[in-house]
Coordinates of C-alpha atoms in Angstrom, one line a residue:
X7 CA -10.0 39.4 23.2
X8 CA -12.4 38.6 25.8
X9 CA -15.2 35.8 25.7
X10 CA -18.2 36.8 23.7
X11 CA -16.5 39.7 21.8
X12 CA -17.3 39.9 18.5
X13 CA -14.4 39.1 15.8
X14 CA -13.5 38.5 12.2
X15 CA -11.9 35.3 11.5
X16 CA -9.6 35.7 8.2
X17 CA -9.1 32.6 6.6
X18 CA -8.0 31.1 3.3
X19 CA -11.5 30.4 2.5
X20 CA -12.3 33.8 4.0
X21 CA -14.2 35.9 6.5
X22 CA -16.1 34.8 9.2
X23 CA -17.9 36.9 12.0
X24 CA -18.9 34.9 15.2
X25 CA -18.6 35.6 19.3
X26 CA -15.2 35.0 20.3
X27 CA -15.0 31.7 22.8
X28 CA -11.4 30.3 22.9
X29 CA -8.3 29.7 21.4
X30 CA -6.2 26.6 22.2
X31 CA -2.5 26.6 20.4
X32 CA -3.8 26.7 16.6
X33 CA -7.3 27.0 17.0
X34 CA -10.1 29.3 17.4
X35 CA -13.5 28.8 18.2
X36 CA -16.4 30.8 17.3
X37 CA -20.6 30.9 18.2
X38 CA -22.9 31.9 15.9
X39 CA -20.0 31.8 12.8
X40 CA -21.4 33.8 9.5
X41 CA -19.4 33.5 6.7
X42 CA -19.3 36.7 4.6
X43 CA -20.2 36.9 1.4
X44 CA -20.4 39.4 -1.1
X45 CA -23.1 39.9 -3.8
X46 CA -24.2 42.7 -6.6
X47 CA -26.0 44.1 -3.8
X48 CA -23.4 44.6 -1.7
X49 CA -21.3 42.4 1.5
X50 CA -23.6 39.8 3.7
X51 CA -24.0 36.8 5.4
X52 CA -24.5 33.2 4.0
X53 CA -26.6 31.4 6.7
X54 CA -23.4 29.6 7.6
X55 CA -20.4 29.2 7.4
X56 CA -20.0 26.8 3.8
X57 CA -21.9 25.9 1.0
X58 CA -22.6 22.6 1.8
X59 CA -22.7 22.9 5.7
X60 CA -25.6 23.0 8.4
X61 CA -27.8 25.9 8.5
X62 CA -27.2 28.4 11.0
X63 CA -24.4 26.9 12.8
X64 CA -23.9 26.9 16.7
X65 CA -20.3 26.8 17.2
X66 CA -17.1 26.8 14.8
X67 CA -13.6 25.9 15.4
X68 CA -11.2 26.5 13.1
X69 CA -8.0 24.9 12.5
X70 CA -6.2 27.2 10.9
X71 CA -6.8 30.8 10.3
X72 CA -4.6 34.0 9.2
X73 CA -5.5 36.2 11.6
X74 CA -8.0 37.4 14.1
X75 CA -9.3 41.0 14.0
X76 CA -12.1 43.2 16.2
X77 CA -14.8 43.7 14.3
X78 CA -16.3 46.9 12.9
X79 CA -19.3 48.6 14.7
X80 CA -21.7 48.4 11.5
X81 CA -20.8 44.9 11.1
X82 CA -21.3 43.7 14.4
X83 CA -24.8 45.4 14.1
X84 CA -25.7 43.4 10.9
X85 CA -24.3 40.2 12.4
X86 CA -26.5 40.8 15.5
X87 CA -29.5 41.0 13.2
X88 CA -28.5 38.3 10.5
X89 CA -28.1 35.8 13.9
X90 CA -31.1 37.2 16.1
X91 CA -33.7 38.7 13.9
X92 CA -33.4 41.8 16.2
X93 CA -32.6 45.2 14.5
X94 CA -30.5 47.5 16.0
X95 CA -30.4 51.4 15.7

């Protein structure tokens, strides 16, 4: 993993998507975390990363995690456009 790559977080509480800054022992932090969510329309992005959080989150570390994973093309496009506006083709 390099800085700024894009990854999936898996976590007990579940996915998150975010640009890959560090990890430090049991930790790793995140920019621009999304958690996913998934609806009757299909898998998104809640505009954070809990229910009861701040909006649109700069930064995320988490404290515990299962696993870390790179992140699929067509997700990283959506993430780019749930976090930026910008859509990609």
């Amino acid at each position: 993993m390099k800085k700024d790559d894009i990854v999936t977080v898996v976590t007990f509480a579940g996915e998150f998507v975010g640009k890959y800054v560090s990890t430090d022992g049991s930790t790793i932090t995140i920019k621009d975390p999304r958690m996913v969510i998934q609806s009757q329309q299909g898998m998104g992005f809640a505009k954070g990363i809990c229910v009861t959080g701040e909006m649109d989150p700069t930064e995320v570390t988490f404290q515990s995690y299962v696993f870390v994973a790179d992140t699929n093309d067509e997700i990283i496009k959506a993430w780019r456009q749930a976090t930026s506006g910008l859509v990609t083709v």
